[in-house]
Short mmCIF file of C-alpha atoms and ligand atoms in Angstrom, two decimals:
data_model
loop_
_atom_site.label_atom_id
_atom_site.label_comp_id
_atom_site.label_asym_id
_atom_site.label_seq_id
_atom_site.Cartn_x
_atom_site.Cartn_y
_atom_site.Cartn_z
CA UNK K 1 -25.06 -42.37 -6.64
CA UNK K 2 -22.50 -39.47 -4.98
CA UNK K 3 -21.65 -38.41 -8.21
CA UNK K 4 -23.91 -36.88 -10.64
CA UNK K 5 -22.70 -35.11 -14.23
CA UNK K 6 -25.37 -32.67 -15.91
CA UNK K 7 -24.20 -32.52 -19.22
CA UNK K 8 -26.50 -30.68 -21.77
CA UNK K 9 -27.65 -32.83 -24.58
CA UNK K 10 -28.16 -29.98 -27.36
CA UNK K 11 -27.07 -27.23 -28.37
CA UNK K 12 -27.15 -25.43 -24.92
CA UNK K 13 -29.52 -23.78 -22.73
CA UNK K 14 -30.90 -27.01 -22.04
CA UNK K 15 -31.96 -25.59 -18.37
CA UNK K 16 -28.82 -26.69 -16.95
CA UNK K 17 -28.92 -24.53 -14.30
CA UNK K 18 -32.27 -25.33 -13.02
CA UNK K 19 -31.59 -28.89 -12.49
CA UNK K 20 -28.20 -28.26 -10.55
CA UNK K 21 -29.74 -25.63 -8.38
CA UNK K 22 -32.75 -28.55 -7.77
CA UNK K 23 -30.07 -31.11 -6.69
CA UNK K 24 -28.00 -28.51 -4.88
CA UNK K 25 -29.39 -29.05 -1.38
CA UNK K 26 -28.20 -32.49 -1.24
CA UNK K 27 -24.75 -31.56 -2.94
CA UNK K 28 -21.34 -30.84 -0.55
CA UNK K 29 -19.69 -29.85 -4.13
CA UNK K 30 -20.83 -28.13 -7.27
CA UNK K 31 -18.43 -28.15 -9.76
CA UNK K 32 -18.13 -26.27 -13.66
CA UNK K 33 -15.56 -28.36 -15.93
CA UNK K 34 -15.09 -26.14 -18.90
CA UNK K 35 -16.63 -23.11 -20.29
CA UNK K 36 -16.25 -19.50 -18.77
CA UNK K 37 -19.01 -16.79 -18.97
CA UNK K 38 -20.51 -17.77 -22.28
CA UNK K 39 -22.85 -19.85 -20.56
CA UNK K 40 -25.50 -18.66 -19.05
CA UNK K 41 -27.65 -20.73 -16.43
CA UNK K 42 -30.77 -19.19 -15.02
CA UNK K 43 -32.04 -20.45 -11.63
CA UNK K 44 -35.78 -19.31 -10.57
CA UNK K 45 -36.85 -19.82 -6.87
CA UNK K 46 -38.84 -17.81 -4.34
CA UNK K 47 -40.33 -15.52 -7.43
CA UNK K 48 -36.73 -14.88 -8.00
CA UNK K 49 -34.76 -14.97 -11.17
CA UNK K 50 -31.22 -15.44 -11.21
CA UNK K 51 -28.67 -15.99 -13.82
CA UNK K 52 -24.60 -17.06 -13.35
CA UNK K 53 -22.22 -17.77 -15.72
CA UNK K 54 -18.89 -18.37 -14.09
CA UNK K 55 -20.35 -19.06 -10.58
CA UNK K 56 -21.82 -22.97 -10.66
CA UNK K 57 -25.39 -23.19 -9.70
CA UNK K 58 -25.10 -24.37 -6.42
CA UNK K 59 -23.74 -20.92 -4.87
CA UNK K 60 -27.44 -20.61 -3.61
CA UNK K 61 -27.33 -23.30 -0.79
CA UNK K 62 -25.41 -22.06 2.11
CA UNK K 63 -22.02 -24.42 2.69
CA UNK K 64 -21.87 -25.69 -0.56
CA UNK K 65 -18.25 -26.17 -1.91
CA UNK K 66 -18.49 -24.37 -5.78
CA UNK K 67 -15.75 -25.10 -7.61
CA UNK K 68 -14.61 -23.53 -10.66
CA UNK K 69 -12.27 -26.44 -12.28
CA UNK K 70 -9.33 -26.67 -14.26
CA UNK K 71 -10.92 -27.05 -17.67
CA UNK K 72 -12.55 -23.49 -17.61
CA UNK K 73 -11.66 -20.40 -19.02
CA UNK K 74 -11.92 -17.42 -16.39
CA UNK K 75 -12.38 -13.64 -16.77
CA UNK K 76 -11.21 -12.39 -13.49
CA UNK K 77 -13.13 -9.12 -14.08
CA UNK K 78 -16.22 -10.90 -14.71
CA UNK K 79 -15.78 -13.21 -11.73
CA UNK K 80 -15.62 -10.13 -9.78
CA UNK K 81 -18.83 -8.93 -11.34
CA UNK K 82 -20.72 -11.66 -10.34
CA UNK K 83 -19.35 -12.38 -6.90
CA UNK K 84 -20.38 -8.71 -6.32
CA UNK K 85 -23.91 -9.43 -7.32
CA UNK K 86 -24.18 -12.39 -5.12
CA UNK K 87 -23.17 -11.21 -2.49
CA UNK K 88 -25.34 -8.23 -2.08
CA UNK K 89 -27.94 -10.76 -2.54
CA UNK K 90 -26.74 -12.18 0.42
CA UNK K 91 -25.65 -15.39 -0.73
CA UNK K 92 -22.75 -17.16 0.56
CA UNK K 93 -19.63 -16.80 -1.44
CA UNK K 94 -17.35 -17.70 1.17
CA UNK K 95 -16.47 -21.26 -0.55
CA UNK K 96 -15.92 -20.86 -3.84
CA UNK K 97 -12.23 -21.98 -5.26
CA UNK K 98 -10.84 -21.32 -8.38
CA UNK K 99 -8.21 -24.31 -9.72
CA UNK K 100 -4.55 -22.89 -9.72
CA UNK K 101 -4.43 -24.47 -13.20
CA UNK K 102 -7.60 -23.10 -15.11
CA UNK K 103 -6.67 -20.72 -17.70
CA UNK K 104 -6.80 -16.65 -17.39
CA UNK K 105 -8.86 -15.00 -19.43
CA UNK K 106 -7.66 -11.47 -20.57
CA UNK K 107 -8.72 -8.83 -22.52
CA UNK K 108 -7.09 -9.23 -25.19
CA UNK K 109 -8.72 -12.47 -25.56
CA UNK K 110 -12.15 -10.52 -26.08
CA UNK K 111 -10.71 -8.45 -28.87
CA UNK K 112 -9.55 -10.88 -30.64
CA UNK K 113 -12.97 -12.90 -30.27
CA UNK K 114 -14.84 -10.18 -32.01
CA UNK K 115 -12.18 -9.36 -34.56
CA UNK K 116 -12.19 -12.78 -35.93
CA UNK K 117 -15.77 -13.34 -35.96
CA UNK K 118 -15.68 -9.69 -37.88
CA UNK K 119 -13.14 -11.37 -40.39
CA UNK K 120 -15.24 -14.18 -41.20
CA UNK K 121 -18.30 -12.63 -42.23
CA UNK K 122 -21.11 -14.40 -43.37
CA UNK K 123 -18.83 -17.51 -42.35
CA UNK K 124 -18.85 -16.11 -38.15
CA UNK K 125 -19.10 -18.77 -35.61
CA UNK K 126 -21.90 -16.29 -33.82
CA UNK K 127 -19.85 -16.52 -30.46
CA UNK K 128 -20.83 -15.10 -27.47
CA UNK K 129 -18.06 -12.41 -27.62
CA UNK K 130 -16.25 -13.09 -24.48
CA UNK K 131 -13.15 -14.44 -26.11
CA UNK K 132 -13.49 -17.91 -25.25
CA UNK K 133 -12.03 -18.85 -28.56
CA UNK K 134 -9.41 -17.60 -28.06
CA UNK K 135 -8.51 -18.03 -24.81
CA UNK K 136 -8.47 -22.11 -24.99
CA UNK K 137 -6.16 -20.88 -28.28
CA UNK K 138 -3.48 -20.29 -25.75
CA UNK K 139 -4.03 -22.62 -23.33
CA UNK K 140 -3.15 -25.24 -26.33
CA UNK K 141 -0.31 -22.92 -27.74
CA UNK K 142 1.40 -22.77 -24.40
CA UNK K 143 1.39 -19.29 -24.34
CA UNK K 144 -1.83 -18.81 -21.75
CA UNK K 145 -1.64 -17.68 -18.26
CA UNK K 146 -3.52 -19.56 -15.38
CA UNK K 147 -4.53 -18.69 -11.99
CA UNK K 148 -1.30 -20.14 -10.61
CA UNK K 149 0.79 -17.31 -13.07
CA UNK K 150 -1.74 -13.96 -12.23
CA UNK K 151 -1.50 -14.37 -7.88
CA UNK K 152 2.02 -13.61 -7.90
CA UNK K 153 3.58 -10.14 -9.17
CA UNK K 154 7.18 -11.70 -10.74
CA UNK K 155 5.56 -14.28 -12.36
CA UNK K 156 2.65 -12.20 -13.73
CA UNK K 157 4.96 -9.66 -14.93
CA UNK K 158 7.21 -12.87 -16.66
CA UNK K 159 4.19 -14.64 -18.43
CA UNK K 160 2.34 -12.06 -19.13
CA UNK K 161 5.58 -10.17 -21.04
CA UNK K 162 6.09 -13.28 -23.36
CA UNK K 163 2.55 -13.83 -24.25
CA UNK K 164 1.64 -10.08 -24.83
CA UNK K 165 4.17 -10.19 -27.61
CA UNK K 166 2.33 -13.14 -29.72
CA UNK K 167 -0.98 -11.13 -28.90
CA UNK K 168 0.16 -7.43 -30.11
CA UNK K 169 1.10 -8.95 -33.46
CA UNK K 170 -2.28 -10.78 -33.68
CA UNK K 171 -4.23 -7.53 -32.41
CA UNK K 172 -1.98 -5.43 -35.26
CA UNK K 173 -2.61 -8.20 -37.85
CA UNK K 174 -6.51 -7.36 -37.35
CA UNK K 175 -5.65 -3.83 -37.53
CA UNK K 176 -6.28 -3.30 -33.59
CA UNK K 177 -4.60 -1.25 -31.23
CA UNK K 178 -1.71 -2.85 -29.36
CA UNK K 179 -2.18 -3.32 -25.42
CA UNK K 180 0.10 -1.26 -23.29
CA UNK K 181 2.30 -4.27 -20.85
CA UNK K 182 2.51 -1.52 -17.94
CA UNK K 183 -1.41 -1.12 -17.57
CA UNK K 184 -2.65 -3.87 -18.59
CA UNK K 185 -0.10 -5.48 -16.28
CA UNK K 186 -1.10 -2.97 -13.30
CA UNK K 187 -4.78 -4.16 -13.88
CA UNK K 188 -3.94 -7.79 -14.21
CA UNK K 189 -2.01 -7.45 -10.90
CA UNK K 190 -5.13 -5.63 -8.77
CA UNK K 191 -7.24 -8.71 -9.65
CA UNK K 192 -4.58 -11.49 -8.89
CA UNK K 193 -4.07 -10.08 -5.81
CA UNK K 194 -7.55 -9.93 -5.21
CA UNK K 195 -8.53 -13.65 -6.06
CA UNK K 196 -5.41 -15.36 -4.62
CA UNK K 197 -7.72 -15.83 -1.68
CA UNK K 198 -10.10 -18.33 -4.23
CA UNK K 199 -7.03 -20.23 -5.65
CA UNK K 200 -6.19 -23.67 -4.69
CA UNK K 201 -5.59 -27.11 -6.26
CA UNK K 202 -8.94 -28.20 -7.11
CA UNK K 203 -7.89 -31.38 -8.06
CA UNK K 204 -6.45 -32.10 -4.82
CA UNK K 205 -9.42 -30.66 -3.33
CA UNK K 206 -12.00 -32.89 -5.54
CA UNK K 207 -9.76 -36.12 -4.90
CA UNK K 208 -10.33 -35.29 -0.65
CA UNK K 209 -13.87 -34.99 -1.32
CA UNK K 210 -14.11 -38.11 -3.17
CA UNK K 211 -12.26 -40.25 -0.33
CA UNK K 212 -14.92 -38.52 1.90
CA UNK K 213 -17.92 -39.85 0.37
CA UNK K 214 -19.33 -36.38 -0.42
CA UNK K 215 -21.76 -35.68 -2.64
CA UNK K 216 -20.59 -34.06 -5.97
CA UNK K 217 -22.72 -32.89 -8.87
CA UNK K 218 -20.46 -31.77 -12.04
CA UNK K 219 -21.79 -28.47 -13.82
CA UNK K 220 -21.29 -28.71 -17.43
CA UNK K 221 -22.15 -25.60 -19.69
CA UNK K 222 -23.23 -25.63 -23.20
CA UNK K 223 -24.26 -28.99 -24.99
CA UNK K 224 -23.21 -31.83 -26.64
CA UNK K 225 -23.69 -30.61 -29.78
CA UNK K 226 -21.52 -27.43 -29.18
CA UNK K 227 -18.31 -29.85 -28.10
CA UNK K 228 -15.19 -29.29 -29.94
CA UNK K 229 -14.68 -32.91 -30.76
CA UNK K 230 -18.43 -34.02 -31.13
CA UNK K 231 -20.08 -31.19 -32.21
CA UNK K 232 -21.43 -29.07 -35.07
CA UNK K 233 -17.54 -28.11 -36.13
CA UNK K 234 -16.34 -25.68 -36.49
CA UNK K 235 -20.04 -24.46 -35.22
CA UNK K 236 -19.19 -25.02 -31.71
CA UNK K 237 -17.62 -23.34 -28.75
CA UNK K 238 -14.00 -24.08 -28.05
CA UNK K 239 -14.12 -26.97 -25.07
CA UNK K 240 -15.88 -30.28 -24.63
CA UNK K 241 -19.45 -30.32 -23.16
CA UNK K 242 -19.48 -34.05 -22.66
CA UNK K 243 -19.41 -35.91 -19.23
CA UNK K 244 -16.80 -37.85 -20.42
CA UNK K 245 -14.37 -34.40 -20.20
CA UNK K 246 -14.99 -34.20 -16.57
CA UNK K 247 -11.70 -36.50 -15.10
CA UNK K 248 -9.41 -34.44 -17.55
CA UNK K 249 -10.92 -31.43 -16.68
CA UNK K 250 -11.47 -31.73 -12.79
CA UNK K 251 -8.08 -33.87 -12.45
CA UNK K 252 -9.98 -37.02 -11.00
CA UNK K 253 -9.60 -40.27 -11.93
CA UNK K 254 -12.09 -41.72 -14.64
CA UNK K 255 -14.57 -43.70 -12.67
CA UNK K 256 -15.38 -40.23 -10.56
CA UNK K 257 -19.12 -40.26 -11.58
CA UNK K 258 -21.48 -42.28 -10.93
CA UNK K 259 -24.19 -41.36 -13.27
CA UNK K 260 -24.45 -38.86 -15.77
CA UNK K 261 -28.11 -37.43 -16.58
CA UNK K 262 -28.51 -35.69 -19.53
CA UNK K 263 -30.18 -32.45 -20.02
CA UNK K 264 -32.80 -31.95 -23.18
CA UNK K 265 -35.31 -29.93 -23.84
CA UNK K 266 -38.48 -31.10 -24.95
CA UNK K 267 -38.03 -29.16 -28.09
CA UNK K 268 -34.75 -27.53 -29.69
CA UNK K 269 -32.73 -24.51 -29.73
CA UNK K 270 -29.28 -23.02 -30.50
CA UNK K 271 -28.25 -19.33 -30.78
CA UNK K 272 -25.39 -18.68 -33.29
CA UNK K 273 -24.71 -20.20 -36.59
CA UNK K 274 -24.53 -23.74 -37.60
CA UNK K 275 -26.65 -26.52 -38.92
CA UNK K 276 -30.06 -27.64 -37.35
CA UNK K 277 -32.24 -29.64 -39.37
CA UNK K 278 -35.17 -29.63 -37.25
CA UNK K 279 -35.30 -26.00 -37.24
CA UNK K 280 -38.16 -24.17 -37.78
CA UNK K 281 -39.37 -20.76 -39.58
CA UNK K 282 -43.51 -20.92 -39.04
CA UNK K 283 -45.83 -20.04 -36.62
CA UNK K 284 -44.44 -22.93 -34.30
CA UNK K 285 -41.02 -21.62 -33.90
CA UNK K 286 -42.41 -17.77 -32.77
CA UNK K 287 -45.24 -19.36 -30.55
CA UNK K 288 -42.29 -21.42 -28.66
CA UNK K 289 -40.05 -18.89 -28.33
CA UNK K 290 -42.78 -16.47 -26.85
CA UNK K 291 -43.65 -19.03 -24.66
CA UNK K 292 -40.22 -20.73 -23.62
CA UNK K 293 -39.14 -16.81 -23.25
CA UNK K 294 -36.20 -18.28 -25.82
CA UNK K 295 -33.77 -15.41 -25.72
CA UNK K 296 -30.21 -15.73 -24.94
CA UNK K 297 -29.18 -15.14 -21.41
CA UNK K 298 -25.95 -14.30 -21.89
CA UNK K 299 -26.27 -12.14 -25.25
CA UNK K 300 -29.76 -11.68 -25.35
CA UNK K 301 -30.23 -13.05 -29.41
CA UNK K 302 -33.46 -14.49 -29.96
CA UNK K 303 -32.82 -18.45 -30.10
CA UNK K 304 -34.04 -20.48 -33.42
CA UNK K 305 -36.03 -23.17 -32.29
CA UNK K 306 -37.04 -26.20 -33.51
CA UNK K 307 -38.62 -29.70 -33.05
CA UNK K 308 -36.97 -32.30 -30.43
CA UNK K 309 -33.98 -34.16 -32.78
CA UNK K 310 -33.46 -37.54 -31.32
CA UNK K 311 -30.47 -38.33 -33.49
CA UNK K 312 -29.03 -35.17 -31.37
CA UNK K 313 -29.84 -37.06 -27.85
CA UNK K 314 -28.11 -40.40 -28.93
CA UNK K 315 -25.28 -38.73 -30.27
CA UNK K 316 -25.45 -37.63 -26.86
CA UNK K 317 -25.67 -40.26 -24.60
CA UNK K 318 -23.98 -43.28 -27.23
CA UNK K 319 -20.84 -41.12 -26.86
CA UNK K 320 -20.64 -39.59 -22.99
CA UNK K 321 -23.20 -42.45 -22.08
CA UNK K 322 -26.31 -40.99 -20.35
CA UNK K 323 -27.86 -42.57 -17.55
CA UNK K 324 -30.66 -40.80 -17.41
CA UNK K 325 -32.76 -37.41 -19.21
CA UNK K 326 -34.05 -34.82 -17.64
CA UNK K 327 -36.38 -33.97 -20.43
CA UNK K 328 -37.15 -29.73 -19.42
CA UNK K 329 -39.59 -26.70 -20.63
CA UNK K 330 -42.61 -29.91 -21.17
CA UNK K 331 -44.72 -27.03 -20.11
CA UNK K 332 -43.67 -24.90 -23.57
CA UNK K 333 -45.48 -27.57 -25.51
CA UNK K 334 -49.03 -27.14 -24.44
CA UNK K 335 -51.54 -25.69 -27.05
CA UNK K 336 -49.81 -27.46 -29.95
CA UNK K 337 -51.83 -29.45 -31.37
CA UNK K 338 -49.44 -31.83 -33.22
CA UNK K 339 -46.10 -32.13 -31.81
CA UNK K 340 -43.36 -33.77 -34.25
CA UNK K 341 -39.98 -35.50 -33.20
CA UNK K 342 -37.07 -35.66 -35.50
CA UNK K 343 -36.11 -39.22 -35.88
CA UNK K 344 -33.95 -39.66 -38.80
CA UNK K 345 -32.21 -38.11 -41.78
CA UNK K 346 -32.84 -38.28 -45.48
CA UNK K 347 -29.63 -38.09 -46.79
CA UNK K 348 -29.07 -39.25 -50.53
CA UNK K 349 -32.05 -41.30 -50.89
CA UNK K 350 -31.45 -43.18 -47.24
CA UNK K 351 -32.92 -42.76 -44.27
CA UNK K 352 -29.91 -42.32 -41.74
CA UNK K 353 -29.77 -41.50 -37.68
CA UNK K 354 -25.75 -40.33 -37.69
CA UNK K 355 -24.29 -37.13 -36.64
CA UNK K 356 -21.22 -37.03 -39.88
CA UNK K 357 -18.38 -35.75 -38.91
CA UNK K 358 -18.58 -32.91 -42.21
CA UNK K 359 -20.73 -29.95 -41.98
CA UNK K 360 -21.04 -29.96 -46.02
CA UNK K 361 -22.97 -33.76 -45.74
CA UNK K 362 -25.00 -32.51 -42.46
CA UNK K 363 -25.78 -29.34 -44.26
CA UNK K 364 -27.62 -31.82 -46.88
CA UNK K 365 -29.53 -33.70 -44.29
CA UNK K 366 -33.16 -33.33 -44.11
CA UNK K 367 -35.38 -34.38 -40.74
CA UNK K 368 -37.54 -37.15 -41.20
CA UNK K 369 -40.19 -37.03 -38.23
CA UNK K 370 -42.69 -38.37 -36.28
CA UNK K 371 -46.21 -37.18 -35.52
CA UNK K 372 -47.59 -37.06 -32.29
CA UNK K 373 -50.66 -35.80 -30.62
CA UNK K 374 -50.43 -32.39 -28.65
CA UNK K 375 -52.03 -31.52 -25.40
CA UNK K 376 -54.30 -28.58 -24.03
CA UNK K 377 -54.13 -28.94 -20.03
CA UNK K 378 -52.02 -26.95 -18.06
CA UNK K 379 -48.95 -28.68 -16.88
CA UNK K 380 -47.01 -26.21 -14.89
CA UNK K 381 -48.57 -27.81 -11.59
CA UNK K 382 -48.22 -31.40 -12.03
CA UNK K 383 -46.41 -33.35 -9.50
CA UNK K 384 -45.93 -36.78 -10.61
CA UNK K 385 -45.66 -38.41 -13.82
CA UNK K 386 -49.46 -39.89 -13.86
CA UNK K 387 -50.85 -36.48 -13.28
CA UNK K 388 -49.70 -35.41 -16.91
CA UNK K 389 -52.34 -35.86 -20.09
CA UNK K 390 -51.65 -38.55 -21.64
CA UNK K 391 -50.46 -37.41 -25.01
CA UNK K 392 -47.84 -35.94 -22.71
CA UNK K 393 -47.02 -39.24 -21.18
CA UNK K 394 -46.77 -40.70 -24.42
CA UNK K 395 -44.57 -38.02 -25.50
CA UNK K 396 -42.46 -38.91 -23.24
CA UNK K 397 -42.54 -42.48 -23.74
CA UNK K 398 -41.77 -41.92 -27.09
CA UNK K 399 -38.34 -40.23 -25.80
CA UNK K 400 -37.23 -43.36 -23.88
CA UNK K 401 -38.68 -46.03 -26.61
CA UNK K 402 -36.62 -44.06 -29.35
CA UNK K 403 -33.27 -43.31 -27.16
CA UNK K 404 -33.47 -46.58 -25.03
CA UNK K 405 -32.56 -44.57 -22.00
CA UNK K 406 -35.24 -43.54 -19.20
CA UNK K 407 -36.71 -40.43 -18.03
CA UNK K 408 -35.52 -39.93 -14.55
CA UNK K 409 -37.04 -36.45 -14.00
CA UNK K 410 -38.92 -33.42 -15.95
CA UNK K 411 -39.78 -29.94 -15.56
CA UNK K 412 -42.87 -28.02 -15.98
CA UNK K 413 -41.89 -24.66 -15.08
CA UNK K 414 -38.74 -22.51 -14.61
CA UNK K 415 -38.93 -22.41 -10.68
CA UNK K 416 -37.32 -24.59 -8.71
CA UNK K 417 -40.42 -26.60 -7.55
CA UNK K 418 -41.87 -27.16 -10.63
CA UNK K 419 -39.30 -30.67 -11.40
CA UNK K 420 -41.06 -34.10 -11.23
CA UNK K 421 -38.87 -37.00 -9.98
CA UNK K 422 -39.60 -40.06 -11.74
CA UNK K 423 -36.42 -42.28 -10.36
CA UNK K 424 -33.73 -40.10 -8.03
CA UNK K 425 -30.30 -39.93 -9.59
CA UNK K 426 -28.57 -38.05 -7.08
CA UNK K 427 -30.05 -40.41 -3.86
CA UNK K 428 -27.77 -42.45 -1.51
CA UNK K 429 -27.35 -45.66 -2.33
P1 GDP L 501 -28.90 -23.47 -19.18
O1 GDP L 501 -27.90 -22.62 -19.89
O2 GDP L 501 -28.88 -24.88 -19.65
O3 GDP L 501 -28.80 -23.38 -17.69
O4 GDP L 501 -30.32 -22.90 -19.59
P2 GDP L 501 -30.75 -21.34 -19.64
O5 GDP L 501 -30.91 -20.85 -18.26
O6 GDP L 501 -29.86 -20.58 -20.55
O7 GDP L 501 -32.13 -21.45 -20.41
C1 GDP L 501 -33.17 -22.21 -19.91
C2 GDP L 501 -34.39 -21.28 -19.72
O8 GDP L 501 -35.52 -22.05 -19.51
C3 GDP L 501 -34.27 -20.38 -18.52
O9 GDP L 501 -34.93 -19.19 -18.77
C4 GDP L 501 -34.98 -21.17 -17.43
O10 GDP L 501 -35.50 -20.36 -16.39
C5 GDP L 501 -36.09 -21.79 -18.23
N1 GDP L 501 -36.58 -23.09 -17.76
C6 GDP L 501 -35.89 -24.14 -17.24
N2 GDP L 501 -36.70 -25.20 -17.09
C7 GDP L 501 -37.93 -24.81 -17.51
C8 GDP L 501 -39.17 -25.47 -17.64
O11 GDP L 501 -39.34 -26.64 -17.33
N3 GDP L 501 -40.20 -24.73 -18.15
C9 GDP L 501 -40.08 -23.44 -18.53
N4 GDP L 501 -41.14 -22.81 -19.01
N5 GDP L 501 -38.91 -22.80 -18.43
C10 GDP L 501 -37.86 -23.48 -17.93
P1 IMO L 502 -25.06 -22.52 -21.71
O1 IMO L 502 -24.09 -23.07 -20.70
C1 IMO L 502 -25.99 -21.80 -25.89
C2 IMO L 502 -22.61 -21.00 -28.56
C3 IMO L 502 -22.51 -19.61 -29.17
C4 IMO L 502 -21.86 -19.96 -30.49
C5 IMO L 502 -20.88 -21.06 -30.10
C6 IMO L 502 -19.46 -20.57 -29.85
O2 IMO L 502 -25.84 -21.36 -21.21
O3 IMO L 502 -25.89 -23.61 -22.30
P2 IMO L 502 -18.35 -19.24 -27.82
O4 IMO L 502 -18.63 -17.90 -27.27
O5 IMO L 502 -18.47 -20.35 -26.84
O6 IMO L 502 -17.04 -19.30 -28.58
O7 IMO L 502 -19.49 -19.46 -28.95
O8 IMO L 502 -21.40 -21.64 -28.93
N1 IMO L 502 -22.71 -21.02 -27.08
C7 IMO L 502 -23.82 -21.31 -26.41
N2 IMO L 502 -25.07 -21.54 -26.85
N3 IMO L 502 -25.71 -21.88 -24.58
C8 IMO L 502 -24.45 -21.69 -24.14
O9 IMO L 502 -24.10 -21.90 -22.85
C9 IMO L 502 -23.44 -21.34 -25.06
N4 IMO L 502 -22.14 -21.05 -24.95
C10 IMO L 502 -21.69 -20.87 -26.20
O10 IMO L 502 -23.78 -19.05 -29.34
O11 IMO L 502 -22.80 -20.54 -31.36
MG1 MG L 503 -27.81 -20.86 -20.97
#
């Protein structure tokens, strides 16, 4: 078990970033496969509270490898940003590598982010802004530029010259200002020269590390239910969440990992637009977000919350196949008295469990759900599964009797030491 995938299992902000920082120590590689700084992982430790969105979550264990893979989409000014930040926190940024062939993201990519969503109104995706949209746009329309293009002035100068053309007529065709080549260009350059040091073929890199034996946890941001192919479309973000991305994406060959544990929340949430049928308006919703401290990291929006949809987590694992849940925030639940679990649809007169492909037939769907018994004690210091009440330990139960996949771990507590291992995925063979 050298090879672990986090994948989220929702709709993001699943606490990602927790569980990779926990499994860090043991890691020689942490790598993101897709995404770029609309995610948002917070790591707590030492009464600490940190937050990266480029950077995977192992950058705070000294000598771990972070790698920033060839299915992401990276803002060089942002990566900047947050190497600063790290640094003056005196972590170690000296290993971080950026894959020759992840795509570039420029500013003009922001713009057009934010004049699109502007266009569509009441219709708008509610993206993070940061023009991840449309910077995967390119990639597929051969007109993006990747690291390989920005660390060398001729070649900078030649792809960035044939794509600014396509994006001053979009930027005019939304009424924006067009970008000037020669600055935009001159800035551009400053940056490539400055991360040529980070650029490398990842692949290459990943495939050595393999052959080693070393121990490799893959970083995914967002959620399943936020993937392009599989998700809420077009209510989604522009790249595939799912484990089963991570050989395209990392440029290693399909049987590089060896278990894939999913991330849920023991409740639900999504910022933006989009479907949720377990969402709630009452009293529930505002005492969880109070108490799971639900607002974005990234854009700060208050997150709608609702109850734990198991159709959500099979559509999960069935398709990327989970191994195992990591079932986070437990600790949010206490004081409810009732706790419900979405189970199943009613849809037409039938009681259905599917994901449908159209928006207009999930828009109709209606959560069936299960009642179960809250809890009272205080959960945040438990340290093995027996410790928690039992309603809590049925709760739980319930997860792996209705998903037919087991609990390996759960977390009662943003910090780092408040994770319970029920059965190691990350532990040598
Ligand atoms: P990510 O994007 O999946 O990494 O998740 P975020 O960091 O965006 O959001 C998860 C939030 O929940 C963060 O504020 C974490 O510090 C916090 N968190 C993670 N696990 C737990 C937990 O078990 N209990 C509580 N109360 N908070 C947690
Ligand atoms: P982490 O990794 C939660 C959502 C946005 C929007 C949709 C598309 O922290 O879990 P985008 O900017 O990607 O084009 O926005 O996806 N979204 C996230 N929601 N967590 C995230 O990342 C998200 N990244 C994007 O809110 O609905
Ligand atoms: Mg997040």
């Amino acid at each position: 078990m050298n090879k672990l995938a986090i994948q989220g299992s929702q709709w993001g902000d699943e606490g990602k970033g927790k569980i990779v920082d926990y499994f860090s120590s043991r890691a020689d590689v942490v790598v993101r496969y897709q995404g770029g700084n609309n995610a948002g992982h917070t790591i707590v430790f030492e009464n600490q509270k940190y937050a990266v969105k480029l950077m995977p979550s192992g950058i705070f264990h000294k000598g771990v490898k972070c790698v920033l893979a060839t299915g992401m989409v990276i803002n060089p000014i942002s990566f900047f940003e947050e190497l600063e930040i790290l640094k003056k926190a005196n972590f170690d940024v000296s290993q971080v590598f950026i894959s020759s062939r992840a795509s570039v993201l420029l500013p003009y990519h922001q713009l057009l982010d934010g004049a699109s969503e502007k266009v569509l109104k009441d219709k708008k995706i509610g993206t993070t802004g940061k023009g991840i949209g449309p910077c995967y746009e390119d990639k597929y329309a051969r007109i993006g530029l990747r690291f390989c293009d920005i660390i060398d002035e001729n070649r900078l100068k030649k792809h960035l010259k044939s794509a600014l053309e396509f994006k001053n007529r979009e930027l005019e065709s939304y009424s924006l200002d067009k970008l000037d080549f020669d600055s935009l260009f001159n800035q551009i350059n400053e940056y490539g020269k400055k991360i040529k040091p980070y650029v490398c073929d990842t692949s290459k890199l990943l495939q050595e590390e393999i052959k080693k034996g070393s121990k490799i946890l893959y970083e995914g941001a967002q959620g399943a239910m936020l993937c392009i192919n599989y998700g809420t479309y077009p209510y989604v973000t522009s790249s595939s969440p799912m484990a089963i991305s991570i050989p395209l994406n990392c440029g290693i060959p399909l049987n590089s990992v060896d278990y894939v544990l999913g991330i849920a929340k023991a409740y639900t949430t999504r910022v933006g637009e989009g479907p949720f049928p377990s969402e709630l308006f009452d009293g529930t919703s505002v005492y969880l977000r109070e108490k799971g401290h639900e607002y974005g990291t990234v854009t700060k929006r208050p997150r709608r919350i609702g109850w734990l949809d198991i159709n959500v987590l099979n559509h999960a694992a069935n398709i990327s196949g989970v191994n195992g849940w990591a079932i986070t925030l437990l600790d949010v639940l206490t004081g409810l008295e009732k706790i419900k679990i979405c189970v199943g649809y009613r849809y037409q007169g039938n009681i259905v469990n599917d994901i449908p492909a159209s928006l207009e037939d999930y828009e109709q769907y209606e959560p069936v759900y299960e009642t179960l018994d809250g809890w009272n004690e205080d959960i945040s210091h438990v340290k093995s599964f027996s410790e928690l009440p039992i309603n809590a330990q049925k709760y739980l139960r319930k997860i792996e009797e209705l998903t037919h996949v087991n609990i390996a771990m759960f977390s009662v507590g943003p910090d780092r030491e408040q994770t319970v291992i029920i059965s190691d995925p990350f532990e040598d063979k």
